[in-house]
Tab-separated table of C-alpha atoms in Angstrom:
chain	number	residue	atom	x	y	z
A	663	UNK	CA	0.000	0.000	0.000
A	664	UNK	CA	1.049	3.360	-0.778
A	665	UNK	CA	0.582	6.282	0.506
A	666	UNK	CA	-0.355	10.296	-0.383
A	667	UNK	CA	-0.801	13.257	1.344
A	668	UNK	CA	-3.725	16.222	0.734
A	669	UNK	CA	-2.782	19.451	1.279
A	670	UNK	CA	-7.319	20.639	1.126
A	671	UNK	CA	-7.419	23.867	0.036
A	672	UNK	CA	-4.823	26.697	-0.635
A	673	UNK	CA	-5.223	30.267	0.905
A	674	UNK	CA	-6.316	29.172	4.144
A	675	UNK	CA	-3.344	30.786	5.877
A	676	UNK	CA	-0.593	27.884	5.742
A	677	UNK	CA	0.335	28.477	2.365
A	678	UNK	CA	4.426	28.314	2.831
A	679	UNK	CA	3.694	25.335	4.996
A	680	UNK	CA	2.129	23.207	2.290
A	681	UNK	CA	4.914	23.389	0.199
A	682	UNK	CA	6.824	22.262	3.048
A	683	UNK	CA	4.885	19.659	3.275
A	684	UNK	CA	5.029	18.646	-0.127
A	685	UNK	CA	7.974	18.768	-0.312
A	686	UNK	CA	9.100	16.138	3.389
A	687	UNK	CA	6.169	14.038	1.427
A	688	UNK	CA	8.274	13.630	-1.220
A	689	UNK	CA	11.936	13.509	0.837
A	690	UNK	CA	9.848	10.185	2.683
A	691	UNK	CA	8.708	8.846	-0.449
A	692	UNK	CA	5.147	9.326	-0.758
A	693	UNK	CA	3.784	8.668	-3.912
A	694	UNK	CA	1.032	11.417	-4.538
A	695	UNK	CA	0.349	14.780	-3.497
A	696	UNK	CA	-3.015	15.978	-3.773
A	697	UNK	CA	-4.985	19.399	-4.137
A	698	UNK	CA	-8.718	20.403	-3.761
A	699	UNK	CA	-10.812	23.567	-5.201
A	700	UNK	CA	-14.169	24.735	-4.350
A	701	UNK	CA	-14.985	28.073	-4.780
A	702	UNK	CA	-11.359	29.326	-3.356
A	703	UNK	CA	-8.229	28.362	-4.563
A	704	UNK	CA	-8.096	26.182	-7.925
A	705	UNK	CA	-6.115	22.882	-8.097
A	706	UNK	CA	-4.542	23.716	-11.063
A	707	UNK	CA	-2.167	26.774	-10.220
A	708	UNK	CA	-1.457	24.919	-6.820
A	709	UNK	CA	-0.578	22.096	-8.639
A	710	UNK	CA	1.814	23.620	-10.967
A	711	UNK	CA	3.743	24.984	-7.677
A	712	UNK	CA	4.222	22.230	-5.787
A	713	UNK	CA	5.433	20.298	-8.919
A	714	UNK	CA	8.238	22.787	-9.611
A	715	UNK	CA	9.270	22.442	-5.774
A	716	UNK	CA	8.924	19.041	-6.281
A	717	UNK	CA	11.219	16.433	-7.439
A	718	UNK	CA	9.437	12.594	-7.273
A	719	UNK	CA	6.575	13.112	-5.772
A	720	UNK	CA	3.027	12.944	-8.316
A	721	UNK	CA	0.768	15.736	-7.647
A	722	UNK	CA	-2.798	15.230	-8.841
A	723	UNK	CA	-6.306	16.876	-8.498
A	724	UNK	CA	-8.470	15.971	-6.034
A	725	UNK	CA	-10.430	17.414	-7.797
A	726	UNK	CA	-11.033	19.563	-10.778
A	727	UNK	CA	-14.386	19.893	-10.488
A	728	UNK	CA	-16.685	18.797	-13.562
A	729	UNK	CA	-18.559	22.073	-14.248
A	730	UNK	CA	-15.865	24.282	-13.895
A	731	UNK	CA	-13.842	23.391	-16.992
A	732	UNK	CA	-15.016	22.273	-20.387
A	733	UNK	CA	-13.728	18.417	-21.010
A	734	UNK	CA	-11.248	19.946	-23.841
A	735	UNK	CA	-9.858	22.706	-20.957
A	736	UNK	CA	-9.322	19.798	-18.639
A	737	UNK	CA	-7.476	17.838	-21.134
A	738	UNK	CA	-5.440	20.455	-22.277
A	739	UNK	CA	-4.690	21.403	-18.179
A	740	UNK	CA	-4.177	17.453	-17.460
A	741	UNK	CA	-1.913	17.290	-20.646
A	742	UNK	CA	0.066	20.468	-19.587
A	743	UNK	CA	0.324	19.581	-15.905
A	744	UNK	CA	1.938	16.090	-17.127
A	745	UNK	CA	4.526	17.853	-19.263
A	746	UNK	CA	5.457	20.159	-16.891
A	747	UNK	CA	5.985	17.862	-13.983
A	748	UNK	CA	8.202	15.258	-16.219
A	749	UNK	CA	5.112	12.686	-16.142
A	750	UNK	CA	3.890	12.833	-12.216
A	751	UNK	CA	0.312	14.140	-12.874
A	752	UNK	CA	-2.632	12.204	-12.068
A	753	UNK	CA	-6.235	13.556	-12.644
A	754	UNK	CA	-8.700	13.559	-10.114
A	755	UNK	CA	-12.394	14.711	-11.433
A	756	UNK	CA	-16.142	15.120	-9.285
A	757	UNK	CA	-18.769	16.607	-10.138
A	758	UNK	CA	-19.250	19.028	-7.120
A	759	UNK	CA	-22.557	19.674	-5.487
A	760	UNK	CA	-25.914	21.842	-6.224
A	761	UNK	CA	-24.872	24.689	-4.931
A	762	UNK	CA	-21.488	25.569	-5.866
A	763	UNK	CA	-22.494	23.961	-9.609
A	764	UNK	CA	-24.927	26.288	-10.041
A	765	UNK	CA	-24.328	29.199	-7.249
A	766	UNK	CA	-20.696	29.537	-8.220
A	767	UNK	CA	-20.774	28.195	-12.268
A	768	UNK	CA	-23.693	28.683	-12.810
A	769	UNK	CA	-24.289	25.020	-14.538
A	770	UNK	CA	-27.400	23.343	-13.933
A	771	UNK	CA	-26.588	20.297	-11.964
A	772	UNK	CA	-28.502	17.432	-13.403
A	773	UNK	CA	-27.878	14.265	-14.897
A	774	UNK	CA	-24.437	14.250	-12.949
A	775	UNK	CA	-24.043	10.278	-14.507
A	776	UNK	CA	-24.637	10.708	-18.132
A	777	UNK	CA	-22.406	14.279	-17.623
A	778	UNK	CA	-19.353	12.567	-16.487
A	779	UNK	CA	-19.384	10.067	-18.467
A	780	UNK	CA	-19.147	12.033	-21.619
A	781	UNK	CA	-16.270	14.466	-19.738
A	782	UNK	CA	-13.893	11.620	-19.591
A	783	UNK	CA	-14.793	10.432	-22.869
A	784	UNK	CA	-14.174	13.758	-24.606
A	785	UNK	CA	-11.136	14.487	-22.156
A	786	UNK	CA	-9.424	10.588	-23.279
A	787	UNK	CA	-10.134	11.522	-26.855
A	788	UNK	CA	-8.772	14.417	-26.337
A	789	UNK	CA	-5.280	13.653	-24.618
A	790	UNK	CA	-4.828	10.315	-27.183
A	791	UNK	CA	-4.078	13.486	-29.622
A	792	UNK	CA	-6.736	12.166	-32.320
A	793	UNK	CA	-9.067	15.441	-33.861
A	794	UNK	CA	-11.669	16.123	-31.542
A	795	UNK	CA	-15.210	14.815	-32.716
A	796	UNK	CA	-17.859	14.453	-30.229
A	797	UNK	CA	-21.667	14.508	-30.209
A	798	UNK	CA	-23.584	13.896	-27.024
A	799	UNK	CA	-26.464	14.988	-24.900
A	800	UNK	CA	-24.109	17.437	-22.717
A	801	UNK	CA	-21.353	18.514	-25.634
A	802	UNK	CA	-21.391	18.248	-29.448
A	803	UNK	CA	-17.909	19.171	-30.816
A	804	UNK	CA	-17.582	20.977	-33.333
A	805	UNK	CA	-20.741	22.822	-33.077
A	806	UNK	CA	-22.869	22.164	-36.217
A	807	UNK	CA	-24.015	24.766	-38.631
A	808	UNK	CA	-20.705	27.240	-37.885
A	809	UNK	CA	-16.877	27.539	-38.741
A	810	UNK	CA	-15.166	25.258	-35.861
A	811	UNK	CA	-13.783	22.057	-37.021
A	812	UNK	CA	-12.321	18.801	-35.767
A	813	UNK	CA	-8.876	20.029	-33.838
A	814	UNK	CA	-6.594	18.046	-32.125
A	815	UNK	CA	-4.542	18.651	-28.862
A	816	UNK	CA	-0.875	20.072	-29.713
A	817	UNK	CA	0.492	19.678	-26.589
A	818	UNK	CA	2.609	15.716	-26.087
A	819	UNK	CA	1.907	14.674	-22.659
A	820	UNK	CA	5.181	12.482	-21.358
A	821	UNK	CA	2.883	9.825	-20.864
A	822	UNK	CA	0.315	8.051	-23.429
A	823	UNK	CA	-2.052	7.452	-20.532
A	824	UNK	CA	-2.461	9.669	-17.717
A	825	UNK	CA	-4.253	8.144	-14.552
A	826	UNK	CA	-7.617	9.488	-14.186
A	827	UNK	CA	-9.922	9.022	-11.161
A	828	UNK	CA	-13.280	9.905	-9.982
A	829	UNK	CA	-14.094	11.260	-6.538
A	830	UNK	CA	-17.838	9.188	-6.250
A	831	UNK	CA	-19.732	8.343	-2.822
A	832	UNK	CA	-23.260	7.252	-4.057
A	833	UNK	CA	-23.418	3.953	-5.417
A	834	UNK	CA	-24.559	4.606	-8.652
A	835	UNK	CA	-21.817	7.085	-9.324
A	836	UNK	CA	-18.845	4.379	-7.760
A	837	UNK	CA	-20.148	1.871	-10.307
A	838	UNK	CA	-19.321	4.547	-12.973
A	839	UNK	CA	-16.207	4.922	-11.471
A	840	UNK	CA	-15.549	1.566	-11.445
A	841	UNK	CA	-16.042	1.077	-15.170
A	842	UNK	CA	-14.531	4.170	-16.602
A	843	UNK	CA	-11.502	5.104	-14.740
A	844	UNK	CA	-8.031	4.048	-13.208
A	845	UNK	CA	-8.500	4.806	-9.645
A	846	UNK	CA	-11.419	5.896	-7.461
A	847	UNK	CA	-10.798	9.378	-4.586
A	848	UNK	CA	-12.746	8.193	-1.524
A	849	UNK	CA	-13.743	9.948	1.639
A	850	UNK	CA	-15.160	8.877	4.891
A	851	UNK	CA	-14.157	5.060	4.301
A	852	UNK	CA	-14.318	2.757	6.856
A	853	UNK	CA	-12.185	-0.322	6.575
A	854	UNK	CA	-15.511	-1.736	8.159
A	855	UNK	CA	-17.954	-0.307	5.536
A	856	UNK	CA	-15.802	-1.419	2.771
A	857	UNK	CA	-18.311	-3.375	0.824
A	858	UNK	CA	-20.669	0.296	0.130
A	859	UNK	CA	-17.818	1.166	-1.830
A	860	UNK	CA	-15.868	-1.756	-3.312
A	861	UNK	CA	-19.311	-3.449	-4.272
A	862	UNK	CA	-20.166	-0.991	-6.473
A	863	UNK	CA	-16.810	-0.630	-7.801
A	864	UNK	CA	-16.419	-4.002	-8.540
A	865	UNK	CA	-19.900	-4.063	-10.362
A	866	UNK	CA	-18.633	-1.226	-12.220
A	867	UNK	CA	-15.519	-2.965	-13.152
A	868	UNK	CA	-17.162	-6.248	-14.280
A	869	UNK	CA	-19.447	-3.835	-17.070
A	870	UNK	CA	-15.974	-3.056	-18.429
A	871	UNK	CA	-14.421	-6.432	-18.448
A	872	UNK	CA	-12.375	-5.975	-15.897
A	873	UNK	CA	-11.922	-6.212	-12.204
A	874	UNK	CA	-10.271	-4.327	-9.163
A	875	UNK	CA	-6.693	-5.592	-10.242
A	876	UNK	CA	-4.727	-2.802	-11.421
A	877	UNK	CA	-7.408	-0.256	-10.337
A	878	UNK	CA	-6.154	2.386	-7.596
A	879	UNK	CA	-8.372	2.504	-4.483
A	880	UNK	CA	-7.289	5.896	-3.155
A	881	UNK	CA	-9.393	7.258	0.095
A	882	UNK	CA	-8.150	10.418	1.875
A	883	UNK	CA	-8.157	9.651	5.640
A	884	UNK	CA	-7.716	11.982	8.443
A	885	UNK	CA	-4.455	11.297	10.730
A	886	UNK	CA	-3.771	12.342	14.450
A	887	UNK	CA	-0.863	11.335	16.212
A	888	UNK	CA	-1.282	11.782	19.805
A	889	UNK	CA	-1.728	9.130	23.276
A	890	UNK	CA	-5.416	10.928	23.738
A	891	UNK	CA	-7.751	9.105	21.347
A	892	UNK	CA	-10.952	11.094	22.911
A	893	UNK	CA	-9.066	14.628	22.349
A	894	UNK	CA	-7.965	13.559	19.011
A	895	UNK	CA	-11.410	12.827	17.667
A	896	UNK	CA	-12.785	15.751	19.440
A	897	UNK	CA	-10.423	17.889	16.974
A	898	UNK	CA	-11.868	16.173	14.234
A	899	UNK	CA	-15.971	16.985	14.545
A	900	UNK	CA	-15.948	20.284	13.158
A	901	UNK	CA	-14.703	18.951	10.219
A	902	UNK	CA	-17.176	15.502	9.966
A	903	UNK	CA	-19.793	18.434	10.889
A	904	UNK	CA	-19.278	20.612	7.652
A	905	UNK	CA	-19.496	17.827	5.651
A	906	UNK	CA	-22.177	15.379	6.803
A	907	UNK	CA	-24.177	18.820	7.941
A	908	UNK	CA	-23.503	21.385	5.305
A	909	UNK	CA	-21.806	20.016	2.362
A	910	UNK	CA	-24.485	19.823	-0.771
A	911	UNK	CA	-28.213	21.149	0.133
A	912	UNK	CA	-30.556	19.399	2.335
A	913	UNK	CA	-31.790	17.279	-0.324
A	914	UNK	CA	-28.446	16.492	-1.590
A	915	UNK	CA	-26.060	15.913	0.803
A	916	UNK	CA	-23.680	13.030	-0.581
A	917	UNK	CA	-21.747	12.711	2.499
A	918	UNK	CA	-24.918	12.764	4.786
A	919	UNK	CA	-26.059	10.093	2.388
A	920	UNK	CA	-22.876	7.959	3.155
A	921	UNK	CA	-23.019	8.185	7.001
A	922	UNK	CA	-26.647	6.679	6.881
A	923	UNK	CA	-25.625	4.232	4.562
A	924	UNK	CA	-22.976	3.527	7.481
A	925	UNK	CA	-25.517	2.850	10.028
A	926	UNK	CA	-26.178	6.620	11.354
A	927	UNK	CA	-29.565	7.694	10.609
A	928	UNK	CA	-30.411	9.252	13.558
A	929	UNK	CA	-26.926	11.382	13.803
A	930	UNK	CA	-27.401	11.900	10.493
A	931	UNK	CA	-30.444	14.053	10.544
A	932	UNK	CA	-29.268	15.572	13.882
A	933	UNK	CA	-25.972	16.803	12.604
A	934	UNK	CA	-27.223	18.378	9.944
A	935	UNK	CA	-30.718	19.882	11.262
A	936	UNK	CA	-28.264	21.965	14.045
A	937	UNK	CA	-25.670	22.380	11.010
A	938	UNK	CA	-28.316	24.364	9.019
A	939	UNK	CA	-29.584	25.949	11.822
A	940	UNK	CA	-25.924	27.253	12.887
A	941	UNK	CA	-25.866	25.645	15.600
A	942	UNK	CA	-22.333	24.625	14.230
A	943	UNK	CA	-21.135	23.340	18.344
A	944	UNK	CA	-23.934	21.348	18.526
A	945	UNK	CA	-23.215	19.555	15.036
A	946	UNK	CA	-19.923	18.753	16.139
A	947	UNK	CA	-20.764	17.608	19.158
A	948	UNK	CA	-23.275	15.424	17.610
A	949	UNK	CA	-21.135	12.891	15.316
A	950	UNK	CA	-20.454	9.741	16.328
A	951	UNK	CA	-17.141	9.038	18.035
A	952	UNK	CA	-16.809	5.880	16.648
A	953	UNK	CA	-17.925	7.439	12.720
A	954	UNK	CA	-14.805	9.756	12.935
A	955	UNK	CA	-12.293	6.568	14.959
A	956	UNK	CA	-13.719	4.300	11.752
A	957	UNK	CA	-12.922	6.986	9.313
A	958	UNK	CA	-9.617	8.060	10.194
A	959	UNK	CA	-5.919	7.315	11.835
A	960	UNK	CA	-5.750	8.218	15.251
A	961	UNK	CA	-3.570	7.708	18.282
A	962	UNK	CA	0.623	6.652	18.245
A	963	UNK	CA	2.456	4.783	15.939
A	964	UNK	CA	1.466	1.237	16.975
A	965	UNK	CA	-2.438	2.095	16.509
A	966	UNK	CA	-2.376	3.607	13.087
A	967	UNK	CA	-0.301	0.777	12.534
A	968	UNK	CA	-3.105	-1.220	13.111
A	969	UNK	CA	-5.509	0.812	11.142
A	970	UNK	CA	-3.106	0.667	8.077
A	971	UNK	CA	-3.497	-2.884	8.253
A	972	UNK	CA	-7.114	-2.748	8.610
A	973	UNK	CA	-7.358	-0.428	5.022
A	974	UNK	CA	-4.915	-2.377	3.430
A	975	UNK	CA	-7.205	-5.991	4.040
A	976	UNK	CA	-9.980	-3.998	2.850
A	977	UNK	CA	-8.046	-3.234	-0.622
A	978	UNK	CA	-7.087	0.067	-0.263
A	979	UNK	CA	-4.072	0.936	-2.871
A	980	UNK	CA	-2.968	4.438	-1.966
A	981	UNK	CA	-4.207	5.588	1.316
A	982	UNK	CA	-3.820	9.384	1.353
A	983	UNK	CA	-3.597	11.169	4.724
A	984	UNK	CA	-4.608	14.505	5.918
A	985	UNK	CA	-2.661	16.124	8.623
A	986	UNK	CA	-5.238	17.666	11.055
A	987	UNK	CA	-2.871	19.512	13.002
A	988	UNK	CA	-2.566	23.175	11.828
A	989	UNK	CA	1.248	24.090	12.368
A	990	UNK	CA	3.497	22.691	10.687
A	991	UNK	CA	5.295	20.847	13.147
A	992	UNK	CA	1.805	19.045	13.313
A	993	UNK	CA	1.519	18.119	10.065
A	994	UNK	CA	5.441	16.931	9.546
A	995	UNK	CA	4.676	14.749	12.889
A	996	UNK	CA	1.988	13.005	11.167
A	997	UNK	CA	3.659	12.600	7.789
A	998	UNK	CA	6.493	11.079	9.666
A	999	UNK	CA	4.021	8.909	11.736
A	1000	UNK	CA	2.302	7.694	8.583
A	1001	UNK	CA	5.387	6.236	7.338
A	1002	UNK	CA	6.769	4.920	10.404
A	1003	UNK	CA	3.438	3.101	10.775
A	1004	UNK	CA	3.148	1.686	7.247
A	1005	UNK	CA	6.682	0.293	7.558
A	1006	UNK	CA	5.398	-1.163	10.809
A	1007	UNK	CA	2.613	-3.070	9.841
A	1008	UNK	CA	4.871	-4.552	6.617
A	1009	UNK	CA	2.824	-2.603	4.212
A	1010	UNK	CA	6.082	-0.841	2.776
């Protein structure tokens, strides 16, 4: 099993630290270094940093988000990113959520399914270099009736195939995942859960001819190095709170979705009635210990050790770790501790 680290989202005040960051991540010999957007910082620009400060290490998106780039913009960015980083880039695409698709974008966000699907088959049709022809419910390229005509990327990415993944939580959505890309960008997993996510994937895979071999199972876990477990966790709500209480609208919450499908209906609906409602303590307060202990690496060496183990049984490829400390001897600490575990529990 390998592991990567996510440095969330730039411009949130430990800017010089992430690149310190990246860069002990790839002194220790992670393999991947990841990088959000939302409606902040984009993945992109961020990305293009850290791989000049870089030497090893892949950097990838986690994610570009679907409606904020044409496919063709996304291929030219993934086939650009590649070249520029001597072949480390990996692409990481989602389709966001209701709000920021069509507060921020100002796309409509419906038939997420059938939408992705075309996006990474204009994007691979794109990057393979061959003159861009496409006609679809979402995209029709070139537009009919006007000047454009079939053009073909001019940029040579170092590699002929760069590794794209989906970030999917609903099941529908990891079986698409399963059958049209290389990895799959998880959150919230639970060693224990595994089957919500690998069933799915695996169905996915079968469609395709193909099974899990060879296909990267790449969840972003939460570490915490410390000898309190309760104090550790506590430190950790705020940020199960946001997203099980006030990621997506009511109606749409993916990650709300997950936690239920977990076995925590009630805590569920509690989170994210106070959530809405601001009561933003009282969301916190509300999630399940043992949700956020399931869902992430906490405690000293010899536990995440454990936990390692416990992901690794379950299938998981790369596990990719975010620091939850917020200086940056914190996050070093855990980076450190994440290796020192893995080599542990033989998983090196």
């Amino acid at each position: 099993m390998r592991l990567g680290i996510n440095l969330g989202y730039w411009g949130l005040g430990m800017d010089a630290d992430n690149i310190a960051v990246a860069q002990e991540a790839d002194r220790l010999g992670y393999s991947v270094c990841w990088a959000a957007e939302a409606y902040g910082s984009d993945a992109a620009t961020v990305l293009s940093y850290v791989a000049a400060k870089t030497e090893r290490i892949d950097v990838g998106s986690a994610i570009f988000q679907i409606p904020a780039r044409t496919p063709a913009m996304t291929a030219m960015t993934a086939a650009t990113l590649d070249t520029l980083s001597g072949g480390r880039f990996r692409l990481g695409l989602g389709v966001s959520g209701p709000q920021v698709s069509e507060g921020w974008y100002g796309v409509k966000f419906d038939k997420p399914l059938a939408r992705t699907r075309e996006y990474v088959e204009i994007i691979r049709k794109a990057m393979s270099r061959e003159r861009l022809v496409h006609e679809g419910a979402h995209w029709t390229l070139p537009l009919p009736g006007g000047p454009g005509k079939p053009i073909k990327l001019t940029v040579h990415p170092v590699r002929e195939h760069i590794p794209l993944y989906i970030a999917a939580i609903g099941p529908k959505n990891l079986e698409l995942t399963g059958e049209i890309a290389d990895g799959w960008l998880g959150i919230f997993f639970s060693p224990e859960h595994a089957a919500l996510s690998l069933d799915p994937l695996t169905a996915g895979r079968a469609k395709a001819g193909k099974t899990l071999e060879g296909f990267d199972l790449c969840p972003t876990v939460n570490i915490a190095v410390g000898e309190d477990i309760k104090a550790a966790v506590d430190g950790l709500r705020s940020y199960a709170a946001l997203y099980i209480g006030g990621m997506g609208s009511k109606e749409k919450n993916f990650y709300n979705q997950l936690a239920r499908r977990m076995g925590y209906e009630q805590a569920a609906d509690e989170i994210q009635e106070k959530y809405l409602a601001k009561d933003y303590a009282g969301a916190a307060a509300a999630v399940p210990h043992d949700l956020i202990d399931a869902t992430s690496l906490i405690g000293d060496t010899a536990r995440i050790a454990d936990r390692m183990q416990a992901y690794a049984d379950a299938g998981v490829t790369t596990l990719t770790l975010a620091p939850s400390g917020f200086t940056l001897d914190e996050r070093i600490l855990a980076l450190r501790t994440g290796v020192e575990a893995l080599e542990r529990a033989g998983l090196a």
